Coordinates of C-alpha atoms and ligand atoms in Angstrom, one line a residue:
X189 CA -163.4 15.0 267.9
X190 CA -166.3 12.7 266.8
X191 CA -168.6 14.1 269.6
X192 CA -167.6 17.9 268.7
X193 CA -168.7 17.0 264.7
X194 CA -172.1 15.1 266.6
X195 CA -172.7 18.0 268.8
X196 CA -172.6 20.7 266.4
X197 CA -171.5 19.9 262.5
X198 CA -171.3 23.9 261.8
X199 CA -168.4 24.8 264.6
X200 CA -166.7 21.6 264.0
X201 CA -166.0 22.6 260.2
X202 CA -164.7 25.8 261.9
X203 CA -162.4 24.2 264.0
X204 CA -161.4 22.0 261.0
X205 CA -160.5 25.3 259.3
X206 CA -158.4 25.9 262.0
X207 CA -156.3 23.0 261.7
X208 CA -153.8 23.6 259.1
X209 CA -153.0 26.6 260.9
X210 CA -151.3 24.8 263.8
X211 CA -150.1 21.7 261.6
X212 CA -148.2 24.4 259.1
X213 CA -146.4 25.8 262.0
X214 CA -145.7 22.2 263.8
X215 CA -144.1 21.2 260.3
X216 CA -141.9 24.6 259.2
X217 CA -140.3 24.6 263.1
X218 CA -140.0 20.9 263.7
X219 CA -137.5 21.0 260.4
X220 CA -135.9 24.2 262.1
X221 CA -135.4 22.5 265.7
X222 CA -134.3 19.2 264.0
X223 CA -131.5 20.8 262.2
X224 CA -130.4 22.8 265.3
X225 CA -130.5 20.2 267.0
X226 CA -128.0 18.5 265.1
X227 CA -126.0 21.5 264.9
X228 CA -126.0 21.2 268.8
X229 CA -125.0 18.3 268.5
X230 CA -121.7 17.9 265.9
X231 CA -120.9 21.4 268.6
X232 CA -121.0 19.5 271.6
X233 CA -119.2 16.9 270.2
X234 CA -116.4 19.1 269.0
X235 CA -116.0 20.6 272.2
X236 CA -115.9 17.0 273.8
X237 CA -113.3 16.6 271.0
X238 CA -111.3 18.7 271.8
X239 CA -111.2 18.0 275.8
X240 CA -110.2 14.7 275.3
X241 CA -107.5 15.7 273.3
X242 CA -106.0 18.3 275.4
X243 CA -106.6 16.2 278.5
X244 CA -104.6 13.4 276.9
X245 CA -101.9 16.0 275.8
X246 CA -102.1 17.0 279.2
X247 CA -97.8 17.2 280.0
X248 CA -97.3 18.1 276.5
X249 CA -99.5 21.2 276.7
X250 CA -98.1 22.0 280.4
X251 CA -94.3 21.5 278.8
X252 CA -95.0 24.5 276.4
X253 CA -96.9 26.5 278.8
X254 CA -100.1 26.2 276.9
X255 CA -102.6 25.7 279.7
X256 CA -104.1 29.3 279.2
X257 CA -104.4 28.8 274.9
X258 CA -106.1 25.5 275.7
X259 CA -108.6 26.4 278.5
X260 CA -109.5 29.7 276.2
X261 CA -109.9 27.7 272.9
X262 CA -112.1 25.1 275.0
X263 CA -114.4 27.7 276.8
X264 CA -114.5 29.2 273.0
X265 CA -116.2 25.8 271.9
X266 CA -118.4 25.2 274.9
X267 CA -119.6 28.9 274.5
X268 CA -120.7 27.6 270.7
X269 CA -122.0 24.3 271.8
X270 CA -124.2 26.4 274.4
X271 CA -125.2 29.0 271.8
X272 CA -126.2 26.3 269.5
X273 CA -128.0 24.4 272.2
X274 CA -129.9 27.8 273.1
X275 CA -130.8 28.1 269.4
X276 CA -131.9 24.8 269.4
X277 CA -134.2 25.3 272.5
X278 CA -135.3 28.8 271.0
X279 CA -136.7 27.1 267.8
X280 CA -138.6 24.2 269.9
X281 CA -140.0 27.1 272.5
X282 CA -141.2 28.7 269.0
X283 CA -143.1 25.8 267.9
X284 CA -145.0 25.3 270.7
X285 CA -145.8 28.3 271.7
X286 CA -147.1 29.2 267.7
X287 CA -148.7 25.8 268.1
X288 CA -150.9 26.5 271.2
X289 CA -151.4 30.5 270.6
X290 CA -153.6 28.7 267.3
X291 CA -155.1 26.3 269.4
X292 CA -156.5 28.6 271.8
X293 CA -157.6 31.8 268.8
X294 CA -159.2 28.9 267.3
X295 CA -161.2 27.9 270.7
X296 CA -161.8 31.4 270.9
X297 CA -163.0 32.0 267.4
X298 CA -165.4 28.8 268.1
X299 CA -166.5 30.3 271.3
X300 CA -167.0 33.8 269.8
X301 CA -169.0 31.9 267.1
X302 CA -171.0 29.8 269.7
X303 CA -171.8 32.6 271.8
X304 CA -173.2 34.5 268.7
X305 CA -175.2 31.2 267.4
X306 CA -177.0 31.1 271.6
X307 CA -178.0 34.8 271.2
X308 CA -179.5 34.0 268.0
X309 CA -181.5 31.2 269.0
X310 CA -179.4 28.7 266.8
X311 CA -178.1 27.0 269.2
X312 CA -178.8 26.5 273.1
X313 CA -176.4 27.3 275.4
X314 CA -176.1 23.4 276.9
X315 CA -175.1 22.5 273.4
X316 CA -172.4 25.4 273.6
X317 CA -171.5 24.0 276.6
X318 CA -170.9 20.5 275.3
X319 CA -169.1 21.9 272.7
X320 CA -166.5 23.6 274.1
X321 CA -165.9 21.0 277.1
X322 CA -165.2 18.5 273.7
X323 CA -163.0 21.0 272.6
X324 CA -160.9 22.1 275.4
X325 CA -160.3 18.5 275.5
X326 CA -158.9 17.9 271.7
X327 CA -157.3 21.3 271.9
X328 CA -155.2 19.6 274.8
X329 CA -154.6 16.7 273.0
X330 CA -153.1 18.9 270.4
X331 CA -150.8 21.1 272.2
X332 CA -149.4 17.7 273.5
X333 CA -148.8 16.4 270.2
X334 CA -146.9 19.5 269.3
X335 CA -145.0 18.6 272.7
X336 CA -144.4 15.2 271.5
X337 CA -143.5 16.3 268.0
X338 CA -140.9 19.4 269.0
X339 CA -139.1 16.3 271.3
X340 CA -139.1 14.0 268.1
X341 CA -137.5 16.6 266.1
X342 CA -134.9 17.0 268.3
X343 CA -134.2 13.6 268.7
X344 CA -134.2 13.2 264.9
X345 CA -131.7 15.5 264.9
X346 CA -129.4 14.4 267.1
X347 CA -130.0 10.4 266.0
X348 CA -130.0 11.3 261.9
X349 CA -126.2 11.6 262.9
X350 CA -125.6 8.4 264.9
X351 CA -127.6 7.0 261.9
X352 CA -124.8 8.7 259.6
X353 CA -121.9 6.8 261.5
X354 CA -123.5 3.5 261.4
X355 CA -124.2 3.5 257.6
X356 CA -120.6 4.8 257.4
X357 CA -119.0 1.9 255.2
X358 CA -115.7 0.6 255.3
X359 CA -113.5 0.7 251.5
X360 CA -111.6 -2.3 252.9
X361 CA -114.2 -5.0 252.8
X362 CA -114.0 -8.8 253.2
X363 CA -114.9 -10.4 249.3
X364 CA -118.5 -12.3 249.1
X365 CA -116.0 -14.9 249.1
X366 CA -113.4 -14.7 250.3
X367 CA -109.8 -17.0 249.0
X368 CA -108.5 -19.0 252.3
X369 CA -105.3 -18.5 253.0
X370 CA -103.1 -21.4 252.3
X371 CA -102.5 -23.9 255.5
X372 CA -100.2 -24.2 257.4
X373 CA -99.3 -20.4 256.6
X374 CA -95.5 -20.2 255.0
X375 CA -95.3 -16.1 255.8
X376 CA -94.3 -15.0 252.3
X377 CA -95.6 -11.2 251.4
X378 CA -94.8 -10.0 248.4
X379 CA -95.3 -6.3 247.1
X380 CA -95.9 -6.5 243.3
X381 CA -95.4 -3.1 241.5
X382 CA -97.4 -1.6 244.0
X383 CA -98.0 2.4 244.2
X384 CA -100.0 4.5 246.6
X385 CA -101.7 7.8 247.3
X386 CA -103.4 8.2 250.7
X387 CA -107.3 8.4 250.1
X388 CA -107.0 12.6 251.1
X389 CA -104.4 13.7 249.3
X390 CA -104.8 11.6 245.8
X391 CA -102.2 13.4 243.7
X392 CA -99.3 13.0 246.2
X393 CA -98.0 9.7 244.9
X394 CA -96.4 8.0 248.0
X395 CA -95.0 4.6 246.8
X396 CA -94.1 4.5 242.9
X397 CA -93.5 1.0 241.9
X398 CA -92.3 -0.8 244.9
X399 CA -91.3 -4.4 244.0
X400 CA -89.8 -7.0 246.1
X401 CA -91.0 -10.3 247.8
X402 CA -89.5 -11.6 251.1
X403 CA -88.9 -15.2 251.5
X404 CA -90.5 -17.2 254.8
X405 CA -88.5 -16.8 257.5
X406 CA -85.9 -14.1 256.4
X407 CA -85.6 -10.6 258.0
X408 CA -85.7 -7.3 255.6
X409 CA -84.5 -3.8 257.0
X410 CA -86.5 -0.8 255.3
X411 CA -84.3 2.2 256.0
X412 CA -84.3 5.5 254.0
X413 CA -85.1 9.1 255.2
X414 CA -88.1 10.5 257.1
X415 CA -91.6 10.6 255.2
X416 CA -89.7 8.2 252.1
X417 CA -93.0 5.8 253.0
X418 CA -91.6 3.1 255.3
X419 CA -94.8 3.0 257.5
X420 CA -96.8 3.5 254.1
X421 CA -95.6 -0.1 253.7
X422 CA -96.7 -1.4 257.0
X423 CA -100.1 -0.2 256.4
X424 CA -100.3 -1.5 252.9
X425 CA -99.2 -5.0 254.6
X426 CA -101.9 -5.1 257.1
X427 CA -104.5 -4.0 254.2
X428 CA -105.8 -0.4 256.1
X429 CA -105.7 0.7 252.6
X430 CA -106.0 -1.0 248.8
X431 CA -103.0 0.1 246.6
X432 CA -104.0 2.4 243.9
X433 CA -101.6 0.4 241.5
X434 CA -100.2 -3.0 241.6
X435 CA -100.8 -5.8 244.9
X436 CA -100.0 -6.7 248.0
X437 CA -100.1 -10.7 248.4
X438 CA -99.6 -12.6 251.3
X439 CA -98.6 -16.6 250.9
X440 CA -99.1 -15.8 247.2
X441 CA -102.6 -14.6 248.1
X442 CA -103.8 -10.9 246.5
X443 CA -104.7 -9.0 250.3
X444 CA -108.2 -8.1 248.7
X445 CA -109.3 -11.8 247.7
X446 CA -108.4 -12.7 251.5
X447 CA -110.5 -11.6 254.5
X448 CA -109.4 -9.0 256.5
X449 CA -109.6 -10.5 259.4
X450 CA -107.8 -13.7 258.4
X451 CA -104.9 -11.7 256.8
X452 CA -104.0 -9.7 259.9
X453 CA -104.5 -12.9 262.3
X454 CA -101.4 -13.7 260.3
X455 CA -99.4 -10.7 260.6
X456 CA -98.3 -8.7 264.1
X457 CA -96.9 -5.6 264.3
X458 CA -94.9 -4.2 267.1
X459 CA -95.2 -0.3 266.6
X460 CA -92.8 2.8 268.0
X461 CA -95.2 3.8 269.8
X462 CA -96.9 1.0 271.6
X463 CA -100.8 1.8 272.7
X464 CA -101.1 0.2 276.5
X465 CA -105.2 -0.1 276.9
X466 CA -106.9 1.0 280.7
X467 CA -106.9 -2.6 282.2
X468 CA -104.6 -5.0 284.1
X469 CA -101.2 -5.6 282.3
X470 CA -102.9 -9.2 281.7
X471 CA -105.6 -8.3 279.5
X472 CA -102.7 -5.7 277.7
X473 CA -101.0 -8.2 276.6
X474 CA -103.9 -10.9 275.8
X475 CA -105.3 -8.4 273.1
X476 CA -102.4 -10.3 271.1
X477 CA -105.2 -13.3 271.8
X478 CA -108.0 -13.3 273.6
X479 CA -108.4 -16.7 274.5
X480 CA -104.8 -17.6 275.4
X481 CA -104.2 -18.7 278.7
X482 CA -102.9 -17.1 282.5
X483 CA -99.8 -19.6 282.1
X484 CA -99.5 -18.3 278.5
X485 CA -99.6 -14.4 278.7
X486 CA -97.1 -15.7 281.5
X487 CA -94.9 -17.5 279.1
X488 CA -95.0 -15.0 276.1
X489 CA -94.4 -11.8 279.2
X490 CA -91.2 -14.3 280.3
X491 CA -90.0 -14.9 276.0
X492 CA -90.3 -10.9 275.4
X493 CA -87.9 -10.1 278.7
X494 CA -91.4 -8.7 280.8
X495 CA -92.0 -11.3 283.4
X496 CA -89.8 -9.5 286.3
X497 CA -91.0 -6.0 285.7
X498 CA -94.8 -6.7 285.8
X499 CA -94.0 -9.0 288.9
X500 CA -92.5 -6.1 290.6
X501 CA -95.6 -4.1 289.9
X502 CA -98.0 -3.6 292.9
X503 CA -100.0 -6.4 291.8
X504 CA -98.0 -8.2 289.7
X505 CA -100.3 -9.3 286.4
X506 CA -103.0 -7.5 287.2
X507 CA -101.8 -4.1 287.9
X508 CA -104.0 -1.5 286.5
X509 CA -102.0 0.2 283.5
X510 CA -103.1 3.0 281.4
X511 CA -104.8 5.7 282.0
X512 CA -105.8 5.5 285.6
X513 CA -103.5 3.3 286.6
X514 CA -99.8 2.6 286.6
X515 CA -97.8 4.2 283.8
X516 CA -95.0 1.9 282.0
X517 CA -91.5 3.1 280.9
X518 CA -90.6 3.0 277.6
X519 CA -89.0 -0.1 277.4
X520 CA -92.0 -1.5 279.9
X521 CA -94.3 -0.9 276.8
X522 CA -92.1 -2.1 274.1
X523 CA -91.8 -5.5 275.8
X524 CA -95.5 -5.2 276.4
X525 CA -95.9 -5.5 272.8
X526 CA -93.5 -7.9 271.9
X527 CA -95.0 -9.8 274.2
X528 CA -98.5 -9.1 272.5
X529 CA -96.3 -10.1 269.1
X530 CA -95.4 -13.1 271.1
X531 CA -98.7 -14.4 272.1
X532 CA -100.0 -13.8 268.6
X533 CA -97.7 -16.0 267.1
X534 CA -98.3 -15.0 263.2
X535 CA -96.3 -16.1 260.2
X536 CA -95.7 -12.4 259.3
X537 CA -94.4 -9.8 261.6
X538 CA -93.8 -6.1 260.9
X539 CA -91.5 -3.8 263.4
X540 CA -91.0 -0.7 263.6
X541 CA -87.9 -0.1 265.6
X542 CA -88.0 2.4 268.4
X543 CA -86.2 5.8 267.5
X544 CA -85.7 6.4 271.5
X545 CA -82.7 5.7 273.3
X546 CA -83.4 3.5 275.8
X547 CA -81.9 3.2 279.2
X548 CA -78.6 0.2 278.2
X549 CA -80.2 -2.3 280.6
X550 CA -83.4 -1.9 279.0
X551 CA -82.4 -1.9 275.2
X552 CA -80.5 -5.3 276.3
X553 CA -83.7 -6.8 277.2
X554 CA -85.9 -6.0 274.4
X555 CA -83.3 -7.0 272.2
X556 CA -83.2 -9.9 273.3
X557 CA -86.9 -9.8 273.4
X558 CA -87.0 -9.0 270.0
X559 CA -84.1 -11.7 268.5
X560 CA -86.3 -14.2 270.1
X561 CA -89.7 -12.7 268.2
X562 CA -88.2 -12.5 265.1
X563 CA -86.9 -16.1 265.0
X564 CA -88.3 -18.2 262.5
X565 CA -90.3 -16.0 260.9
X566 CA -90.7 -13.8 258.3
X567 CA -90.1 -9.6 259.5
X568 CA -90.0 -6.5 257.9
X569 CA -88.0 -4.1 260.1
X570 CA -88.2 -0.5 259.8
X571 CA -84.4 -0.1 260.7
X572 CA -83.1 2.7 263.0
X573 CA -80.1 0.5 264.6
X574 CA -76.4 -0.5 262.7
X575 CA -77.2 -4.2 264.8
X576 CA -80.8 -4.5 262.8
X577 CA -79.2 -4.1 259.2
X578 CA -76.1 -6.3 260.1
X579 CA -78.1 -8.7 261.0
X580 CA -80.8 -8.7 258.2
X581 CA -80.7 -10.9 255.1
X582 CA -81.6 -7.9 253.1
X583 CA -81.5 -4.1 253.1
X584 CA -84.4 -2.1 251.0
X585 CA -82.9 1.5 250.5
X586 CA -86.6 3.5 250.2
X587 CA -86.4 7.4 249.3
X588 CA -89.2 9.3 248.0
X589 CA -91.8 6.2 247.8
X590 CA -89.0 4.4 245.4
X591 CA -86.5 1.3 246.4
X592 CA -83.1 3.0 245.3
X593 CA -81.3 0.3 246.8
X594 CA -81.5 -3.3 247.3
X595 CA -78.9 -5.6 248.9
X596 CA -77.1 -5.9 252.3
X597 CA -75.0 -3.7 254.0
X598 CA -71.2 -4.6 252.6
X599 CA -72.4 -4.5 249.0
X600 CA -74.5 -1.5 249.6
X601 CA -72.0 0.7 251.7
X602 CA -69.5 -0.6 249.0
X603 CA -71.8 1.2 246.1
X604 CA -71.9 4.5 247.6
X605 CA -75.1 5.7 247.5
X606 CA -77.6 6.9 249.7
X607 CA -77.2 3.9 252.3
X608 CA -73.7 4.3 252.7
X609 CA -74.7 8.2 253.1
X610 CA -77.4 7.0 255.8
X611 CA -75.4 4.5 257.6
X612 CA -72.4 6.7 257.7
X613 CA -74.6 9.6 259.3
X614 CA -76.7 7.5 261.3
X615 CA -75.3 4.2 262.6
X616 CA -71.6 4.5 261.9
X617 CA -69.5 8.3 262.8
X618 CA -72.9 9.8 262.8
X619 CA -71.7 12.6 265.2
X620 CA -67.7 13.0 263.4
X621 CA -69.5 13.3 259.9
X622 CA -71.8 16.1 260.6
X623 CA -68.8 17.7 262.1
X624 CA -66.3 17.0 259.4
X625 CA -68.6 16.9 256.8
X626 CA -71.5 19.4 257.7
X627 CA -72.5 20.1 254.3
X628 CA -73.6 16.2 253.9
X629 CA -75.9 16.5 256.7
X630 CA -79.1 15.3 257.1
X631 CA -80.8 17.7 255.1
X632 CA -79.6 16.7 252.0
X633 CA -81.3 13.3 252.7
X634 CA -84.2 15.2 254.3
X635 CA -84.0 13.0 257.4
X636 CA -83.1 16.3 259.5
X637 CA -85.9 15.4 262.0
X638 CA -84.3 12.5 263.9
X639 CA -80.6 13.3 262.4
X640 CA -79.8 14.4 266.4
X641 CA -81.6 10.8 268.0
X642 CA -79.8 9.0 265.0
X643 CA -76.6 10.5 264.9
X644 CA -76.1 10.1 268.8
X645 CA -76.9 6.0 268.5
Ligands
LIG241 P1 -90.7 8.3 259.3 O1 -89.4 7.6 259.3 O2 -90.6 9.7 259.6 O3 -91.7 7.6 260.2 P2 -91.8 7.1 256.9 O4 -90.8 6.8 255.9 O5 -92.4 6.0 257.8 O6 -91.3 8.3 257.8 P3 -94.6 7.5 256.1 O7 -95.1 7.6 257.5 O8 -94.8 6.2 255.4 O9 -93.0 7.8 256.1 O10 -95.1 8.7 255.3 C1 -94.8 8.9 253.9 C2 -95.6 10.1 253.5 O11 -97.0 9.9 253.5 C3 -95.3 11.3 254.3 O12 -95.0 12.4 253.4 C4 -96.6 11.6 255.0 O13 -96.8 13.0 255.1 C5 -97.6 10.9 254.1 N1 -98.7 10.4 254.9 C6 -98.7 9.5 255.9 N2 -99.9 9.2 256.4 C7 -100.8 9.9 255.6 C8 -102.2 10.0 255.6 N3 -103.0 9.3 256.4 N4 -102.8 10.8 254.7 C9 -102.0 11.5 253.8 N5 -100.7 11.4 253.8 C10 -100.0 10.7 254.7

């Protein structure tokens, strides 16, 4: 450029005159192919969405003849991902091809200009010569730059969402500083008035006023019918969400003043249904913590009934599970996780008892599994066997985010109310009741989902 201004100051200011004729361009389509890019993008990924969940879905989808639905709705969202891909590409082809088409007039103005200053004696023709070999040479540089700048659009694009997800905050953060949990931990939650809408739907009011406090070491059922918010309370316990009223406190500690991390170190959870991770059933069960020992995931896989099975398996501890390995029973995973529950060793532990039947040898061994978890410490059982709420210290009668009733289960079948409605129904003559009694069915307790599982136990 500085040898073309040398070489001849009068076409240079004509090629200067030139320039915001290709930057212009360069700018209005690099915004276009940025945000088709990124359009590409959030396509691409809802297609890859949706494959991974109709892959995982994969027998439920084959169970209700849905292959043909699935395989049409998926081709529907490649097709978009490719036509917004192919917009994407059409913009960036646009902007350079409107980038060099100026590049070039404006050679060819120069050169038209040139040619005229040579046959008017202004100029020799060497000097023309120079000239243009300088500015073939900056024009190339240019039409690369436009190159260069088209492929940072697109990668704008495309990283302006990764840069999205990473700013992404979390509303459950650990306090500047935090309040340490008292030593050695005593396992005493509390709820305290405590109400709750989910973050998306704000004016459905989920738990109104719960109150009660369990003492360390004592085991409370939760029953009450489906969607009352029994699982609400779970994930109130291991702080995924803040109440919107009232407070959660663990050892006499608000959840909020306490860091996350430290809170759920001190509370397990053995879910319904019970996530097994691609790896060897070792490392499955280790997640409960990561640097416990070979001889330990041993011991907690003998405590939670799981020893024999995972030595049966093809290679005993570290059989592939998941995925693309070996797939576990039902009652394979639950002990898988109370063995996870086991390793973990917290204060606190919240269950969530399994709805399915399982097979009678099976259910003997994970409740066995499970009387041995539960011992010594404090648990909050969401209750779906007549054995659990005999056995607990306490009943907590939830319907419609409210605790109706609160006792255990003499005194509460004794008062009549919805417990002695539910247990009738769903631990005691489940079956004989609907029959005698089908107007007192599950419906009126809007539990009709899991009266059939229920009634049947
Ligand atoms: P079940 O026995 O059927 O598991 P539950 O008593 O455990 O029922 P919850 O899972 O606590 O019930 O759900 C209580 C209510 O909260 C339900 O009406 C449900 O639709 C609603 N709910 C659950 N999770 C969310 C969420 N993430 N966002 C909005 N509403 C939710």
């Amino acid at each position: 450029a500085a040898m073309m201004a040398v070489t001849s100051p009068h076409l240079s200011a004509l090629v200067l005159l030139a320039i915001p004729f290709v930057v212009i361009p360069l700018v209005v389509f690099g915004r276009r192919v940025k945000q088709r890019s990124r359009l590409a993008q959030d396509r691409l990924a809802d297609a890859s969405a949706y494959a991974t969940e109709a892959i995982g879905a994969v027998r439920t989808l084959q169970a209700l003849t849905g292959e043909d639905a699935a395989a049409g709705r998926f081709s529907r969202s490649v097709m978009t991902a490719f036509e917004a891909a192919r917009d994407a590409m059409q913009a960036r082809a646009w902007l350079t091809g409107v980038a060099i088409f100026f590049v070039f007039a404006s050679i060819v103005a120069v050169l038209w200009m040139g040619a005229w200053n040579v046959l008017t004696g202004t100029m020799t023709a060497g000097a023309l010569g120079q000239f243009v070999l300088y500015s073939v040479l900056a024009a190339g540089a240019l039409g690369e730059l436009s190159q260069v700048w088209s492929e940072v659009s697109l990668a704008a694009g495309a990283a302006g969402r990764l840069g999205e997800l990473l700013a992404e905050k979390s509303d459950i953060t650990a306090p500047g500083a935090p309040v340490r949990l008292p030593e050695p931990a005593r396992g005493e939650i509390a709820f305290r008035d405590v109400s709750f809408a989910y973050p998306g739907a704000p004016e459905r009011t989920i738990l109104d006023g719960v109150d009660f406090s369990v003492r360390p070491g004592r085991t409370v059922a939760i029953v009450g019918p489906s969607g009352a918010g029994k699982s609400t309370l779970f994930h109130l316990a291991l702080r995924f969400y803040d109440p919107t009223a009232g407070r959660v406190e663990l050892d006499g500690v608000a959840l909020p003043a306490a860091d996350p991390t430290d809170l759920r170190r001190r509370v397990a959870i053995v879910p319904q249904d019970v996530t097994i991770f691609a790896g060897s059933v070792r490392d499955n069960i280790r997640i409960g913590r990561p640097g416990a020992s070979d001889a330990e995931v041993e011991d907690a896989a003998t405590a939670a009934n799981a020893d024999a099975f995972i030595r049966a398996l093809p290679a005993g501890y570290e059989t592939e599970v998941g995925e693309r390995g070996v797939t576990l029973s039902g009652g394979q995973r639950q002990r898988v996780a109370i063995a996870r529950a086991i390793l973990e060793d917290a204060p606190v532990l919240l269950l969530d008892e399994a709805t399915s039947a399982l097979d009678a040898e099976s259910e003997i061994a994970v409740q066995a599994a499970l009387e041995r978890l539960t011992h010594g410490r404090t648990t909050l059982v969401i209750a779906h066997r007549l054995a659990t709420v005999l056995k607990a210290d306490r009943i907590l009668v939830l319907d419609h985010g409210k605790i109706v009733e609160d006792g255990d289960h003499a005194t509460l079948v004794k008062a009549g109310g919805l417990y002695a409605r539910l247990a009738r129904l769903q631990f005691e003559q489940g079956a004989r009741a609907l029959e005698s009694d089908p107007e007192e069915g599950f419906d009126e307790v809007e539990a009709g989902e899991t009266a059939g599982g229920k009634a049947a136990e």
